[in-house]
Coordinates of C-alpha atoms in Angstrom, one line a residue:
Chain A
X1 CA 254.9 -134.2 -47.3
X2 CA 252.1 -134.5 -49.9
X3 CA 251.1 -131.7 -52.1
X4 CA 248.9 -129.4 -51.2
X5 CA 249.5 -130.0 -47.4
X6 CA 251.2 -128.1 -44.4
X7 CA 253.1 -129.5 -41.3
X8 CA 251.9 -127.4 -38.1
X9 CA 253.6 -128.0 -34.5
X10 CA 250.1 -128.5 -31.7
X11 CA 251.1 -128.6 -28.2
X12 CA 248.0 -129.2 -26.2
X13 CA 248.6 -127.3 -22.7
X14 CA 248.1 -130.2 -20.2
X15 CA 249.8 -132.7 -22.7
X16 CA 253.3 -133.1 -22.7
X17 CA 254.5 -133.6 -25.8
X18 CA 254.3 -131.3 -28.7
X19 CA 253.4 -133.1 -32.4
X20 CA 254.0 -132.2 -36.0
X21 CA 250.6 -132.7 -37.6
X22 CA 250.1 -132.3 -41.1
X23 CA 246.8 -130.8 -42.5
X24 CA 246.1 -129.4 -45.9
X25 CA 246.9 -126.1 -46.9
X26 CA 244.7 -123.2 -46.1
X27 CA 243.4 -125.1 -43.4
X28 CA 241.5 -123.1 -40.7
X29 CA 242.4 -123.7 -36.7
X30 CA 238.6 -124.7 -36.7
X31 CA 239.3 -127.8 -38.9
X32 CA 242.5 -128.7 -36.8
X33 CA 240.7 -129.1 -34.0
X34 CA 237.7 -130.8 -35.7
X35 CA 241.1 -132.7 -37.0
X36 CA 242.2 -133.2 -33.2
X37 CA 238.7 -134.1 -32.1
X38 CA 238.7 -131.1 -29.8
X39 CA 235.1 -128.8 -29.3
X40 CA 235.7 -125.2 -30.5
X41 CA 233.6 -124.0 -27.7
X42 CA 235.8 -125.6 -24.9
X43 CA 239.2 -123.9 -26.0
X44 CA 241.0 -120.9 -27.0
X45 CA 243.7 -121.2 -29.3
X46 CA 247.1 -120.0 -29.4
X47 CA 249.2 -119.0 -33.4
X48 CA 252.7 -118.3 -32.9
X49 CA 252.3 -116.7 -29.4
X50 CA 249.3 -115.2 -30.1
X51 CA 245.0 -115.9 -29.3
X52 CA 243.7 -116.1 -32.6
X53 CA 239.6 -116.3 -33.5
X54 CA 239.7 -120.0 -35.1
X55 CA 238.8 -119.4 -38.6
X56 CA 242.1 -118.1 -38.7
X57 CA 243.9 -120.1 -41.6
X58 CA 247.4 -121.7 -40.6
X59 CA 250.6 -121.4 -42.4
X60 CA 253.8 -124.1 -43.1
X61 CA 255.4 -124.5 -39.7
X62 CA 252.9 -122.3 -37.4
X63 CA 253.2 -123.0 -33.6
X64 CA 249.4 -123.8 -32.3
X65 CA 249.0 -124.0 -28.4
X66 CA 245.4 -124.8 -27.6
X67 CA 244.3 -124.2 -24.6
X68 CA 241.5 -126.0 -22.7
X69 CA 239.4 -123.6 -21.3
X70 CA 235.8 -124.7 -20.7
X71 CA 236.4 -127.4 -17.9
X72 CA 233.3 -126.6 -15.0
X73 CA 235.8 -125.1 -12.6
Chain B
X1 CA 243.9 -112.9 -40.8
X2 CA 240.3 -112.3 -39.6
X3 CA 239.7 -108.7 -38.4
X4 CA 237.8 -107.3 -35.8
X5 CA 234.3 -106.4 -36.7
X6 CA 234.1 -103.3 -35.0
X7 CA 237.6 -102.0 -35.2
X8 CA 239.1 -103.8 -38.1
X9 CA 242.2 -105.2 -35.7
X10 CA 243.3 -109.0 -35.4
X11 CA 240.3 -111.0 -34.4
X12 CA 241.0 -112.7 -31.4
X13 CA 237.1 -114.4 -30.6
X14 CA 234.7 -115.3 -33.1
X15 CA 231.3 -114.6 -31.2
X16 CA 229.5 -117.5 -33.5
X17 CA 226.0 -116.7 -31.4
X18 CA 226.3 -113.1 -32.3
X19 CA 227.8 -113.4 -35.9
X20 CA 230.8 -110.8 -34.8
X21 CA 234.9 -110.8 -34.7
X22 CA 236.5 -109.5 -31.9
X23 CA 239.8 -108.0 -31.3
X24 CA 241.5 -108.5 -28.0
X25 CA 240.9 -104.8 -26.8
X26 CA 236.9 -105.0 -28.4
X27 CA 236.6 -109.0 -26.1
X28 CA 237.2 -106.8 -22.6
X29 CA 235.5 -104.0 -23.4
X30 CA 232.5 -106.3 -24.2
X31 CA 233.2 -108.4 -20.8
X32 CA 233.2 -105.4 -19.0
X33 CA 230.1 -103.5 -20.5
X34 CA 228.3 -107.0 -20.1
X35 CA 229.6 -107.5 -16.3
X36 CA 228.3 -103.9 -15.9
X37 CA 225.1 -104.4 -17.4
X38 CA 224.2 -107.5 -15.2
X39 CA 224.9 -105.5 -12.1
X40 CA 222.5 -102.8 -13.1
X41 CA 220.0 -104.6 -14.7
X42 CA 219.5 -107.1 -11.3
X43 CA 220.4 -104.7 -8.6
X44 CA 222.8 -107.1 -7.5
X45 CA 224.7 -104.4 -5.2
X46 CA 223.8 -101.4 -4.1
X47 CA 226.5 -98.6 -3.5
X48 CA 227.8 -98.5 -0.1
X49 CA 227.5 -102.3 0.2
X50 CA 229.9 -105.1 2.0
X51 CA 230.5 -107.8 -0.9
X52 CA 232.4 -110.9 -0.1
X53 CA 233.4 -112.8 -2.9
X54 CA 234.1 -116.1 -3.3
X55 CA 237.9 -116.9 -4.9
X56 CA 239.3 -120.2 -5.8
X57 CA 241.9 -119.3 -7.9
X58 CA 240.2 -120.7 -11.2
X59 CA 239.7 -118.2 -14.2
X60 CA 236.0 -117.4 -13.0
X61 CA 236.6 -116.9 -9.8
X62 CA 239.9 -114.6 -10.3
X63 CA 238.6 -112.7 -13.2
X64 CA 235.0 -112.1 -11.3
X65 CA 237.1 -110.7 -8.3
X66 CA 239.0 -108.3 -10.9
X67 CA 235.6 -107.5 -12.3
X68 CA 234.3 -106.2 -8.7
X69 CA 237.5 -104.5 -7.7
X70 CA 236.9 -102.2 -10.2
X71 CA 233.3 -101.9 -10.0
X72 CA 233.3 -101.9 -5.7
X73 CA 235.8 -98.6 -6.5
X74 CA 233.6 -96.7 -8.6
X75 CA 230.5 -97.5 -6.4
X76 CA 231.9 -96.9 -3.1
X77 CA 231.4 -100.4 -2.0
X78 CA 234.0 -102.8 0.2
X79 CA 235.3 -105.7 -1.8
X80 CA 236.5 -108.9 0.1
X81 CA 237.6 -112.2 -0.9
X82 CA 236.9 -115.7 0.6
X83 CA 238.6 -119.1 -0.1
X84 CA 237.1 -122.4 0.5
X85 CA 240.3 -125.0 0.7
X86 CA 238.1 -128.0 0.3
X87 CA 241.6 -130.1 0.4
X88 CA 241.8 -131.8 -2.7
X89 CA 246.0 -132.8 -2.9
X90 CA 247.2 -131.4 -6.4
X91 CA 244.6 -129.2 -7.4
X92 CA 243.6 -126.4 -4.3
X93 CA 247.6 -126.1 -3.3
X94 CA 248.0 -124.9 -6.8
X95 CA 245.5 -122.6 -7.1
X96 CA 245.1 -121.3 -3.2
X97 CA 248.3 -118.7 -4.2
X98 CA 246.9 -117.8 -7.0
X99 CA 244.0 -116.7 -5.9
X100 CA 245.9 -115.1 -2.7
X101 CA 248.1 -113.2 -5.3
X102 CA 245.4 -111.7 -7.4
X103 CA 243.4 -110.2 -4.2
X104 CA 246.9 -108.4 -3.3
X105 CA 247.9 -107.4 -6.4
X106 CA 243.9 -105.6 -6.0
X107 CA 244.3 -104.5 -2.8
X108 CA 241.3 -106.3 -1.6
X109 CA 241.3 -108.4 2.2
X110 CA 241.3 -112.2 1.4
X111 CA 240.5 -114.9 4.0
X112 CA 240.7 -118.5 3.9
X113 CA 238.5 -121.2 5.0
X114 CA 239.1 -124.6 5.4
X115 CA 236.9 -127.9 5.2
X116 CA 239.4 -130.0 7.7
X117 CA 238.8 -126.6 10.0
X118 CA 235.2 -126.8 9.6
X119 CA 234.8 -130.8 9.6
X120 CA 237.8 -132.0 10.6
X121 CA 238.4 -134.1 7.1
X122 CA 239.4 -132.7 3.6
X123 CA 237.3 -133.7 0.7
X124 CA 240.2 -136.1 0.2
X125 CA 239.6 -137.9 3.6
X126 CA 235.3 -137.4 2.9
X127 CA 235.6 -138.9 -0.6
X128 CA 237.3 -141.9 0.9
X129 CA 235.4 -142.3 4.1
X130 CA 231.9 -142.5 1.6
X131 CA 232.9 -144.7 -0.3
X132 CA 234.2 -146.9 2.1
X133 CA 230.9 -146.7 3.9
X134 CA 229.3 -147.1 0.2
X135 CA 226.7 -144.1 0.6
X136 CA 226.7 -143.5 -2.8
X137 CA 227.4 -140.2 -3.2
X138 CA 229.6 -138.9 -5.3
X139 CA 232.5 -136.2 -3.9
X140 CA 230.8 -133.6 -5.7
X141 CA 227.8 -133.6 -3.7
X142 CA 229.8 -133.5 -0.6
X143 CA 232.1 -130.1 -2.1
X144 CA 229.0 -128.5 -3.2
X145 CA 226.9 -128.8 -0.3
X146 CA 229.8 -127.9 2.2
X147 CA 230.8 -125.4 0.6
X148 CA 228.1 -123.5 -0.1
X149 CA 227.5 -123.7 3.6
X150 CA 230.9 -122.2 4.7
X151 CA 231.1 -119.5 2.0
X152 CA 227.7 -118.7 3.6
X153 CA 228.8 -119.1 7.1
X154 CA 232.1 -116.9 6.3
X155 CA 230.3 -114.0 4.7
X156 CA 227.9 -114.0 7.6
X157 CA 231.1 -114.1 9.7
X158 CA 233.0 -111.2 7.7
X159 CA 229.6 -109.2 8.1
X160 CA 229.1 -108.7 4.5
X161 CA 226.0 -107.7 2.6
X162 CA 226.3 -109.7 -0.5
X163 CA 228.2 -113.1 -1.1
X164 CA 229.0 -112.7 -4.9
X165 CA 230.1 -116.0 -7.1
X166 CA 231.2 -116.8 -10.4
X167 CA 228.8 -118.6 -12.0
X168 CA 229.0 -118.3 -15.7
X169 CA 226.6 -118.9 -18.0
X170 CA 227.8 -122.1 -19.0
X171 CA 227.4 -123.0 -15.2
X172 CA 224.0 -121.7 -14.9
X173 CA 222.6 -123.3 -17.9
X174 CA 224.4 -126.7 -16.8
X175 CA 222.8 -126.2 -13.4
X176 CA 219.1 -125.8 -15.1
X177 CA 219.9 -129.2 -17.3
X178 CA 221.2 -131.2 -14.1
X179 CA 218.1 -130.3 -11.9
X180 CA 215.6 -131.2 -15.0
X181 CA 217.3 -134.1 -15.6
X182 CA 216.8 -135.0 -11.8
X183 CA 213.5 -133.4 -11.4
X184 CA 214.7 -131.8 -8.6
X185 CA 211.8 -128.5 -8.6
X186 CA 212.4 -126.6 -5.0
X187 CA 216.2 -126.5 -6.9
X188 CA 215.6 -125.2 -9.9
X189 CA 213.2 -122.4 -8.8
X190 CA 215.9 -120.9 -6.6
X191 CA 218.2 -120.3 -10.1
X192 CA 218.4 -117.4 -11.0
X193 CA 221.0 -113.8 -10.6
X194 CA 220.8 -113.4 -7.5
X195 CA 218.7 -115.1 -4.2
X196 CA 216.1 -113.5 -2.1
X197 CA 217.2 -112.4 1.2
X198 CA 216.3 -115.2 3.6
X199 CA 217.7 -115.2 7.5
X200 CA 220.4 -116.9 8.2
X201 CA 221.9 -116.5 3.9
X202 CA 223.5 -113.6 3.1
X203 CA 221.8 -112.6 -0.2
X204 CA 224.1 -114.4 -3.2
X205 CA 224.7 -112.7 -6.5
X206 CA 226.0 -114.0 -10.2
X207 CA 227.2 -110.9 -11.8
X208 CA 229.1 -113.4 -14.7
X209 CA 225.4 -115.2 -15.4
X210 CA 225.6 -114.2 -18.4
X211 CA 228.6 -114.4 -20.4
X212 CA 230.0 -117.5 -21.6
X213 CA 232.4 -119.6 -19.8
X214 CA 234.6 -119.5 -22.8
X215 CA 234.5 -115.5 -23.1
X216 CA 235.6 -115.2 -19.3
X217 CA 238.7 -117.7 -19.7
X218 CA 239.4 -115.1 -22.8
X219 CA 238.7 -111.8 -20.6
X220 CA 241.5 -113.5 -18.2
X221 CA 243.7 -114.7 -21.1
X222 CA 243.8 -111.2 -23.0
X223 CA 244.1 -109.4 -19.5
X224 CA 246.7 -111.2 -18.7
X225 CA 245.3 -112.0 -15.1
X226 CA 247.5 -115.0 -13.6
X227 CA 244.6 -117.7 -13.0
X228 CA 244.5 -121.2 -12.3
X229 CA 243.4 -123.6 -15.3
X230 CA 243.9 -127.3 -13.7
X231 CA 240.4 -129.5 -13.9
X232 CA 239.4 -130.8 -10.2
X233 CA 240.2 -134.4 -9.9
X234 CA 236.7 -135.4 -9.0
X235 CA 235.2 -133.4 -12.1
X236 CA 233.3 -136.5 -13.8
X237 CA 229.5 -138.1 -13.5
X238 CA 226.1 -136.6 -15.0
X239 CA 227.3 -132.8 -14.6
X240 CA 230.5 -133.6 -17.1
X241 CA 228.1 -135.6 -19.8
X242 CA 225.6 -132.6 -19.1
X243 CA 228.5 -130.0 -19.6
X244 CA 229.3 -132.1 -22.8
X245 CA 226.2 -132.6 -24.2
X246 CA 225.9 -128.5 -24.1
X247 CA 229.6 -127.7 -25.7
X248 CA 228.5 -130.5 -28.9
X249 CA 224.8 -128.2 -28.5
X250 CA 226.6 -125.1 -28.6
X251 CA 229.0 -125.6 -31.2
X252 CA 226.6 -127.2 -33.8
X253 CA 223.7 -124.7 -33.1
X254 CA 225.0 -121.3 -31.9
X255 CA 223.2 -119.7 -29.2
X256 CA 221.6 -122.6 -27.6
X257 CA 222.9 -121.6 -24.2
X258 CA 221.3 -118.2 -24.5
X259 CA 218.0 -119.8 -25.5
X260 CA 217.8 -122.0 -22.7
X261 CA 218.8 -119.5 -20.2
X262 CA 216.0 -117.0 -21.7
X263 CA 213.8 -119.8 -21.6
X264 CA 214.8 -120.6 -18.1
X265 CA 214.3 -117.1 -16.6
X266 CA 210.7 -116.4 -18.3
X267 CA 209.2 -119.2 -16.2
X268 CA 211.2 -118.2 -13.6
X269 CA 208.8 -116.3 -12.1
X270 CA 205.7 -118.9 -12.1
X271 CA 207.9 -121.3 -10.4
X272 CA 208.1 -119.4 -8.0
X273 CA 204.5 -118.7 -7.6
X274 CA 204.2 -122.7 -7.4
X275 CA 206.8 -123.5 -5.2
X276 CA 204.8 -123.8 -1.5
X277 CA 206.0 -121.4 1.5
X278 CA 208.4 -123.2 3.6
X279 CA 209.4 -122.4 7.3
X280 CA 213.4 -121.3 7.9
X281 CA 214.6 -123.6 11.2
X282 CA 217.8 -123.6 12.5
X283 CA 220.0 -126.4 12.4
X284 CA 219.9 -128.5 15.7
X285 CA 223.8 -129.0 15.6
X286 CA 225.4 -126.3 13.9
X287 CA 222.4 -123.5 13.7
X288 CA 223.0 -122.7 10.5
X289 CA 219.5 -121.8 8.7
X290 CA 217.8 -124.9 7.2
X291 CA 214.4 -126.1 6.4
X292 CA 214.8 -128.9 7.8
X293 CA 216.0 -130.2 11.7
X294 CA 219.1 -130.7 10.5
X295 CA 221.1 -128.5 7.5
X296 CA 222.0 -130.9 4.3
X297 CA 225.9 -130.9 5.7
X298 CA 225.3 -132.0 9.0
X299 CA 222.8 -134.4 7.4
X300 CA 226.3 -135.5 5.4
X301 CA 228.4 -135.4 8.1
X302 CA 226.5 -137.6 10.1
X303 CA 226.1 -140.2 7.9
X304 CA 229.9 -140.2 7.7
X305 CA 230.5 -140.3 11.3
X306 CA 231.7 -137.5 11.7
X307 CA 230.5 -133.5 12.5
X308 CA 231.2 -130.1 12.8
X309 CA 234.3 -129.0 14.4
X310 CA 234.8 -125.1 14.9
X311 CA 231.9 -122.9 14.9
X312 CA 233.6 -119.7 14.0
X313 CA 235.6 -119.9 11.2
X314 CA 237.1 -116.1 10.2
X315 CA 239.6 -116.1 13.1
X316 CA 242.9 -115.3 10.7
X317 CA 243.3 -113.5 7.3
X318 CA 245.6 -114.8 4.6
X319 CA 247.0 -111.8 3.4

């Protein structure tokens, strides 16, 4: 790990697998899903258990769950 | 950690359009004050009234029916619940028990419908059938069509004043786009809260027309209401790249959705002022109301080969 970055675990509900990604510190959930490639407006997301507003900034080894939620149906 | 703007708590929504945080307890209260506000503002029911609601298990659907349970007790009104099972393998199994367990947990009657009943084929069987006879038509025009006609026929059936759906705004501002995009006018007029009373319909109603499609998954989420988030299979085609086109909208320039909504319901009324009178017929082979000889599912029936199978359709309930 570089310095100056963070390793977060994303599970993406509907995706199997959960990933370590590593983003740099003080990152916001907004950027990791700009990161991801993932529209803020079609997902809630998930910090250690709990639905967080994402310009909430992430900490070494947070859990994020992200949740699609904006699918038409 | 970003606090709640009005309360100072853990910030569970950032309401970019508005420029607010909300907490989890601040995000219902909102949802609710908005639901409320929508079903004073438009009249959509009156106390005393019989409101069937349709249910498919999805977050909309579930949290809309929670909405009205709660409302329907405080204005004296009868709350029912109706599911179309369009029978799409994966997807309505799933979601059918869920939205059977929500209307017991809320007390409220719940009765399913079925398109293999109805038509004797399940959108699985329709979707192959068309495409083996190459009409063309994607199964989303098939679902839509058929089941707006059997959540009408089953309201009508269940004797109930007002068919209420869940509709979001997102929904509402996708379905303006999609019938721009295909000029389709005598559509587009019709949008709107709620439909004028017309025989044969039983007066529909959008209580959720105006919040977000994201803030009503949320509303579910922070409930803790059990809902069903699987996509449909079919989802795809122009109302996906619409849907998309609006999220990439929305998320670079906040409040977009709003704006084309207001937009939308200002020339509302002058559309309908240009929209020519049309006489209501009855279908020649099912006598549902149409303006037409035949109604648009019988129309898609037939050029399936195949047709309506059992006229009445409320025969059991679910629950």
């Amino acid at each position: 790990m570089r310095l100056g970055e963070i390793t977060v675990k994303v599970r993406v509900i509907g995706q199997r697998a959960t990933r370590k990604v590593r983003v740099a510190q003080k990152t916001r959930a907004a950027d990791l899903l700009n990161q991801l490639g993932l529209n803020r407006e079609t997902v809630v997301v998930r910090l250690n258990g709990k639905i967080v507003a994402e310009e909430e900034r992430l900490a070494d080894g947070d859990s994020v769950e992200i949740l699609p939620v904006v699918t038409g149906g | 950690m970003t606090k709640c703007t009005f309360c100072g708590r853990r910030a569970a929504y950032h309401r970019r359009y508005a420029g607010v945080f909300l907490c989890d307890r601040c995000m219902i209260r909102s949802v609710e004050r908005r639901f409320r506000r929508s079903m004073g503002e438009h009249r959509l029911v009156s106390p005393g009234e019989r409101v069937a609601v349709a249910v498919s298990g999805g977050k909309d659907s579930v949290a809309c029916m929670h909405l009205l349970a709660d409302y329907c007790r405080r204005k004296n009104c009868e709350l029912v619940a109706v599911t179309v099972d369009e029978g799409i393998r994966g997807y309505r199994e799933e979601s059918l028990p869920i939205a059977r367990e929500n209307a017991k947990q809320l007390g409220v009657e719940h009765f399913v419908v079925s398109f293999e009943q109805a038509f004797g084929a399940t959108l699985d069987q329709i979707t192959t059938l068309a495409r083996r006879k190459g009409t063309g038509l994607n199964p989303c025009t098939y679902c839509g069509v058929m089941r707006r006609s059997l959540l009408n026929q089953a309201a009508r059936e269940l004797d109930a004043d007002k068919l209420a759906t869940a509709h979001n705004l997102d929904d509402e501002v996708q379905a303006i786009m999609l019938n721009y995009v295909r000029a389709d006018f005598s559509r587009l007029y019709r949008l709107g809260p709620s439909y004028p009373p017309r025989e044969g319909f039983v007066p529909r109603v959008k209580p959720l027309r105006g919040i977000p499609e994201k803030e009503v998954a949320l509303y579910a989420l922070l409930k803790g209401i059990k809902v069903h988030l699987g996509v449909c299979p079919y989802v795809g085609g122009i109302h996906a790249e619409i849907r998309e086109f609006l999220n990439r909208l929305e998320a670079n320039h906040p409040n977009s959705k709003f704006m084309i909504l207001r937009m939308f319901d200002r020339m509302r009324p002058h559309l309908a002022e240009a929209m020519p009178e049309f006489e209501m017929r009855r279908c020649e082979v099912c006598g549902e109301p149409t303006s037409s000889t035949l109604c648009k599912s019988c129309e898609l029936l037939r050029g399936l080969g195949l047709g309506r199978k059992q006229k009445t359709l409320i025969s059991t309930k679910s629950t």
